[in-house]
Coordinates of C-alpha atoms and ligand atoms in Angstrom, one line a residue:
X220 CA -8.1 59.3 -46.2
X221 CA -8.4 57.0 -49.2
X222 CA -7.1 57.6 -52.7
X223 CA -5.6 59.6 -54.0
X224 CA -4.2 60.9 -50.5
X225 CA -2.7 57.6 -49.9
X226 CA -1.0 55.5 -52.6
X227 CA 0.4 52.0 -51.6
X228 CA 2.5 52.0 -54.7
X229 CA 4.8 54.5 -53.5
X230 CA 7.1 52.6 -51.5
X231 CA 7.1 49.6 -53.9
X232 CA 8.7 51.7 -56.6
X233 CA 12.1 50.1 -56.4
X234 CA 14.1 47.5 -54.9
X235 CA 15.9 50.0 -52.3
X236 CA 12.5 51.2 -51.0
X237 CA 11.3 47.6 -51.1
X238 CA 14.1 46.4 -48.9
X239 CA 13.6 49.3 -46.5
X240 CA 10.1 48.5 -45.9
X241 CA 10.4 45.0 -45.7
X242 CA 8.9 43.4 -42.4
X243 CA 10.1 40.0 -42.5
X244 CA 13.7 38.8 -43.4
X245 CA 14.7 35.0 -43.8
X246 CA 18.4 34.6 -42.5
X247 CA 20.7 31.8 -41.8
X248 CA 20.0 31.8 -38.1
X249 CA 16.6 31.0 -38.4
X250 CA 17.3 27.6 -40.3
X251 CA 17.9 24.1 -39.0
X252 CA 18.8 21.1 -41.6
X253 CA 16.8 17.5 -41.0
X254 CA 19.7 15.1 -41.6
X255 CA 18.9 11.2 -42.2
X256 CA 21.7 8.8 -40.9
X257 CA 22.0 5.1 -42.2
X258 CA 24.4 2.2 -41.1
X259 CA 27.1 1.4 -43.4
X260 CA 30.1 3.5 -44.4
X261 CA 30.8 5.8 -47.6
X262 CA 26.7 5.7 -48.0
X263 CA 25.2 8.6 -49.8
X264 CA 21.9 7.7 -51.1
X265 CA 19.5 9.9 -52.9
X266 CA 15.8 10.1 -51.6
X267 CA 14.0 9.6 -54.6
X268 CA 10.7 11.7 -53.7
X269 CA 12.8 14.5 -51.9
X270 CA 15.4 15.7 -54.5
X271 CA 18.5 17.2 -52.9
X272 CA 17.9 14.9 -49.7
X273 CA 20.5 12.1 -49.1
X274 CA 20.8 9.3 -46.4
X275 CA 24.3 9.5 -45.0
X276 CA 26.3 7.0 -43.0
X277 CA 28.0 8.3 -40.1
X278 CA 31.0 9.0 -41.6
X279 CA 29.6 10.7 -44.5
X280 CA 27.0 12.9 -42.5
X281 CA 29.9 14.2 -40.5
X282 CA 31.2 16.0 -44.1
X283 CA 27.8 17.3 -44.6
X284 CA 27.5 18.7 -41.0
X285 CA 30.6 20.5 -41.9
X286 CA 29.3 21.7 -45.0
X287 CA 26.0 23.0 -43.6
X288 CA 28.1 24.6 -40.4
X289 CA 30.2 26.4 -43.0
X290 CA 27.1 27.6 -44.8
X291 CA 26.2 29.3 -41.7
X292 CA 23.2 27.0 -41.1
X293 CA 23.5 26.9 -36.9
X294 CA 21.4 23.5 -36.3
X295 CA 21.1 20.2 -37.8
X296 CA 18.2 17.7 -36.4
X297 CA 19.0 13.7 -36.7
X298 CA 16.9 10.9 -37.8
X299 CA 18.2 7.4 -37.6
X300 CA 17.5 4.5 -39.7
X301 CA 18.4 1.4 -38.2
X302 CA 19.3 -1.9 -39.6
X303 CA 17.5 -3.9 -37.3
X304 CA 13.8 -3.2 -35.9
X305 CA 11.8 -4.7 -33.2
X306 CA 8.6 -4.6 -31.2
X307 CA 9.8 -2.1 -28.7
X308 CA 12.1 -0.3 -30.7
X309 CA 15.0 -1.6 -28.9
X310 CA 17.7 0.5 -31.4
X311 CA 16.1 3.6 -30.2
X312 CA 17.9 3.8 -26.8
X313 CA 21.0 1.5 -27.5
X314 CA 24.3 3.4 -26.4
X315 CA 25.7 2.4 -30.0
X316 CA 22.5 3.1 -31.8
X317 CA 23.1 4.9 -35.4
X318 CA 21.8 8.1 -33.7
X319 CA 24.1 8.0 -30.6
X320 CA 27.1 7.3 -33.2
X321 CA 26.2 10.0 -35.4
X322 CA 25.8 12.6 -32.7
X323 CA 29.1 11.8 -31.3
X324 CA 30.8 12.1 -34.5
X325 CA 29.2 15.3 -35.5
X326 CA 30.2 16.9 -32.1
X327 CA 33.8 15.8 -32.3
X328 CA 33.9 16.9 -36.1
X329 CA 32.2 20.1 -35.8
X330 CA 31.7 21.1 -32.1
X331 CA 29.8 24.4 -32.6
X332 CA 27.1 23.1 -34.8
X333 CA 24.0 22.6 -32.5
X334 CA 22.9 18.9 -32.9
X335 CA 19.4 18.1 -32.2
X336 CA 18.0 14.8 -32.3
X337 CA 14.4 13.6 -32.9
X338 CA 13.1 11.3 -30.3
X339 CA 10.8 8.8 -31.4
X340 CA 10.4 5.0 -31.5
X341 CA 8.6 4.6 -35.1
X342 CA 12.2 4.2 -37.1
X343 CA 12.6 1.6 -34.5
X344 CA 10.0 -0.7 -34.4
X345 CA 8.7 -3.1 -36.7
X346 CA 5.1 -2.1 -36.6
X347 CA 6.4 1.4 -37.3
X348 CA 4.3 3.1 -34.7
X349 CA 5.6 5.8 -32.5
X350 CA 5.0 3.8 -29.1
X351 CA 4.4 0.4 -27.6
X352 CA 1.7 -1.5 -28.9
X353 CA -0.5 -3.9 -27.1
X354 CA -3.5 -5.8 -28.3
X355 CA -3.3 -3.6 -31.6
X356 CA -3.2 -0.1 -30.0
X357 CA -0.5 2.3 -29.1
X358 CA -0.3 2.5 -25.7
X359 CA 0.6 5.8 -23.8
X360 CA 2.0 5.2 -20.6
X361 CA 4.2 1.9 -21.5
X362 CA 5.7 4.3 -24.2
X363 CA 6.9 7.1 -21.9
X364 CA 9.5 4.9 -20.2
X365 CA 11.4 4.0 -23.7
X366 CA 11.1 7.4 -24.9
X367 CA 12.3 9.0 -21.9
X368 CA 15.4 6.6 -22.1
X369 CA 15.9 7.4 -25.7
X370 CA 15.9 10.9 -24.9
X371 CA 18.6 10.3 -22.4
X372 CA 20.8 8.3 -24.7
X373 CA 20.8 10.9 -26.9
X374 CA 22.0 13.2 -24.1
X375 CA 24.4 10.6 -22.9
X376 CA 25.8 10.6 -26.6
X377 CA 26.3 14.9 -26.8
X378 CA 23.0 15.7 -28.2
X379 CA 22.4 19.5 -27.3
X380 CA 18.6 19.6 -27.9
X381 CA 16.4 16.5 -27.7
X382 CA 13.1 16.8 -29.8
X383 CA 10.3 14.6 -28.9
X384 CA 8.0 13.9 -31.7
X385 CA 5.7 10.7 -30.7
X386 CA 2.7 12.9 -29.6
X387 CA 2.3 10.6 -26.4
X388 CA 0.8 12.6 -23.6
X389 CA 3.1 13.3 -20.7
X390 CA 6.3 12.5 -22.8
X391 CA 8.0 16.1 -22.1
X392 CA 7.5 15.6 -18.3
X393 CA 8.7 12.2 -18.5
X394 CA 11.9 12.9 -20.7
X395 CA 12.8 16.0 -18.4
X396 CA 12.3 13.9 -15.2
X397 CA 14.8 11.1 -16.8
X398 CA 17.3 14.1 -17.7
X399 CA 17.2 15.7 -14.6
X400 CA 17.7 12.4 -12.5
X401 CA 21.0 11.7 -14.8
X402 CA 22.6 15.2 -14.6
X403 CA 21.2 16.8 -17.8
X404 CA 19.1 19.3 -16.1
X405 CA 20.5 21.9 -18.6
X406 CA 19.5 20.1 -22.0
X407 CA 16.6 21.7 -23.6
X408 CA 13.6 20.0 -25.0
X409 CA 12.2 21.1 -28.1
X410 CA 8.6 19.9 -28.3
X411 CA 6.7 18.6 -31.3
X412 CA 4.0 20.4 -29.3
X413 CA 1.2 20.7 -32.0
X414 CA 2.0 17.8 -34.4
X415 CA -0.9 16.9 -37.1
X416 CA -1.8 13.6 -38.4
X417 CA -1.0 14.6 -41.9
X418 CA -0.6 13.4 -45.5
X419 CA 2.6 15.7 -45.9
X420 CA 4.9 13.3 -44.3
X421 CA 4.5 10.7 -46.9
X422 CA 8.2 11.2 -48.4
X423 CA 9.7 11.1 -45.1
X424 CA 8.0 7.9 -44.3
X425 CA 9.5 6.6 -47.4
X426 CA 13.1 8.1 -46.2
X427 CA 13.0 6.9 -42.9
X428 CA 11.2 3.6 -43.4
X429 CA 8.7 4.3 -40.7
X430 CA 5.3 3.8 -42.5
X431 CA 2.8 2.2 -39.8
X432 CA 2.4 -1.4 -40.7
X433 CA -1.3 -1.0 -39.6
X434 CA -3.4 1.5 -38.9
X435 CA -2.5 5.3 -38.9
X436 CA -1.3 7.8 -36.7
X437 CA -4.8 9.4 -35.9
X438 CA -5.0 8.0 -32.3
X439 CA -2.1 10.0 -31.3
X440 CA -1.4 12.7 -33.6
X441 CA -3.6 15.9 -33.7
X442 CA -6.5 16.3 -36.2
X443 CA -6.0 18.8 -39.0
X444 CA -9.3 20.5 -38.2
X445 CA -8.3 21.5 -34.7
X446 CA -7.0 24.6 -33.9
X447 CA -8.1 25.4 -30.0
X448 CA -6.9 22.0 -29.2
X449 CA -3.5 22.8 -30.7
X450 CA -3.0 25.7 -28.1
X451 CA -4.0 23.2 -25.4
X452 CA -1.3 20.7 -26.3
X453 CA 1.3 23.5 -26.4
X454 CA 0.0 25.0 -22.9
X455 CA 0.5 21.3 -21.4
X456 CA 4.0 20.9 -23.0
X457 CA 4.6 24.2 -21.5
X458 CA 3.9 23.2 -18.2
X459 CA 5.6 19.9 -18.7
X460 CA 8.7 21.9 -19.1
X461 CA 9.2 22.2 -23.1
X462 CA 11.6 24.9 -23.7
X463 CA 10.8 25.2 -27.5
X464 CA 7.5 24.3 -29.0
X465 CA 6.9 23.0 -32.3
X466 CA 4.2 23.2 -35.0
X467 CA 4.2 20.8 -37.6
X468 CA 3.7 20.6 -40.7
X469 CA 4.3 24.5 -41.4
X470 CA 2.6 25.7 -44.4
X471 CA -1.4 24.6 -43.6
X472 CA -0.6 25.6 -40.4
X473 CA 0.3 28.9 -40.3
X474 CA -3.0 29.9 -38.4
X475 CA -1.9 27.8 -35.3
X476 CA 1.5 29.1 -35.4
X477 CA 0.2 32.7 -35.5
X478 CA -1.9 32.0 -32.4
X479 CA 1.0 30.3 -30.8
X480 CA 3.1 33.7 -31.4
X481 CA 0.2 35.5 -29.5
X482 CA -0.2 33.1 -26.8
X483 CA 3.5 31.8 -25.8
X484 CA 6.8 33.8 -25.3
X485 CA 9.0 30.6 -25.8
X486 CA 10.8 30.3 -29.0
X487 CA 8.7 28.6 -31.5
X488 CA 10.0 26.1 -34.1
X489 CA 7.9 25.1 -37.4
X490 CA 8.7 22.3 -39.5
X491 CA 8.4 22.7 -43.5
X492 CA 7.9 18.8 -43.7
X493 CA 8.9 16.4 -46.5
X494 CA 5.8 16.6 -48.4
X495 CA 5.6 20.5 -48.6
X496 CA 9.3 20.3 -49.7
X497 CA 8.7 17.6 -52.1
X498 CA 5.5 19.5 -53.9
X499 CA 7.8 22.5 -54.6
X500 CA 10.9 20.6 -55.8
X501 CA 8.5 18.6 -58.2
X502 CA 6.5 21.4 -59.5
X503 CA 9.6 23.4 -60.3
X504 CA 11.3 20.0 -62.0
X505 CA 8.5 20.0 -64.2
X506 CA 8.9 23.7 -65.1
X507 CA 5.6 24.7 -63.5
X508 CA 6.8 27.1 -60.8
X509 CA 10.0 28.9 -59.7
X510 CA 11.4 26.8 -57.0
X511 CA 13.7 29.0 -55.5
X512 CA 11.4 31.8 -55.1
X513 CA 8.5 29.4 -54.2
X514 CA 10.6 27.8 -51.5
X515 CA 11.5 31.2 -50.3
X516 CA 8.2 32.7 -50.1
X517 CA 6.8 29.5 -48.2
X518 CA 9.7 29.9 -45.5
X519 CA 9.0 33.8 -45.4
X520 CA 5.3 33.2 -44.9
X521 CA 6.4 30.4 -42.0
X522 CA 8.6 33.2 -40.3
X523 CA 5.9 36.0 -40.9
X524 CA 3.5 33.8 -39.1
X525 CA 5.7 33.7 -36.1
X526 CA 8.3 31.0 -36.1
X527 CA 12.0 31.6 -35.0
X528 CA 13.2 28.5 -36.1
X529 CA 12.3 27.0 -39.2
X530 CA 13.3 23.0 -40.0
X531 CA 13.4 22.9 -43.6
X532 CA 15.2 20.2 -46.2
X533 CA 16.1 23.2 -48.0
X534 CA 18.3 25.0 -45.1
X535 CA 21.6 24.6 -47.1
X536 CA 20.4 25.7 -50.3
X537 CA 18.6 28.7 -48.7
X538 CA 21.7 29.3 -46.8
X539 CA 23.9 29.4 -49.6
X540 CA 21.9 32.0 -51.6
X541 CA 21.4 34.1 -48.3
X542 CA 25.0 34.4 -48.3
X543 CA 25.8 34.9 -52.0
Ligands
PBG851 C1 8.7 10.7 -36.4 C2 8.8 11.8 -37.5 C3 8.1 12.1 -38.9 C4 8.4 13.3 -38.9 C5 9.3 13.9 -38.1 N1 9.4 12.9 -37.1 C6 6.7 11.1 -39.2 C7 5.8 11.0 -38.5 O1 5.1 11.3 -37.8 O2 4.9 10.1 -39.3 C8 7.7 14.1 -40.4 C9 9.0 14.7 -41.0 C10 8.6 15.1 -42.4 O3 7.5 14.8 -43.1 O4 9.5 15.9 -43.0 N2 7.7 10.5 -35.7

């Protein structure tokens, strides 16, 4: 029953028909905006490698949070950049740390905005690794206690969801245990379950000052070549009590996302990371592509592959266009 009985073009003839047969729609409810918070006041500093992205001090981040909530974005995810770093990432779980103060300020100013916190040590350690380093190696088990303490401090500050991104084994269970032991049994965990050792994190590491001072992250983040292993990682996080699973980066890992969609009933998140965002912005600045269309095409592809939530630096811009 091929041509000429079937003509695929019949339903593509005009925008009304195309609207009617469209299978995937990006909407504001899908979006989560990452925000970088720095020390100081009245700071609103552009990140050179990520056009349109800023590092805000706590007072300014509240204004930004208000703006994005007004645009209909339901959630933000916070990354803190402390003034001082040390070997064990002491700033990560400080009661008055940068993220803890930002969470409290945003929840006070914009109570309905969902505030997710990234739980990791790399922005707080002087060596830039995501865990505790001993004899030149990132040690798994000693890192768990630090990560669980960090998640608990975020919960105490008022975070709505905690999101561990370190890729240590057993950290979801360690965090769940610590939260439950302190009365936060209702607080959800968004696990960066399948996080790959990716070149696409380059601009983020500039923005967050979290580049490893020696070696790289390949002994804890996943090998980009591994698809089956990603399912094992996600299954383990489900067993440990993750409420939402994340695949990161997004565009180069849509197969992993599609696998996860088939395999799990949990909500799925995908992170369009700094490098994915920067590539589109840079090409658009040179006039080589239409930046808005390319961004939307990338985001729709992420949703089509199976993501429920999309973490993207373009969240506010896209929400603005969707509401227009
Ligand atoms: C922290 C963390 C990273 C990103 C999110 N959380 C950096 C890394 O693992 O090196 C990357 C986000 C991005 O590139 O936009 N562990």
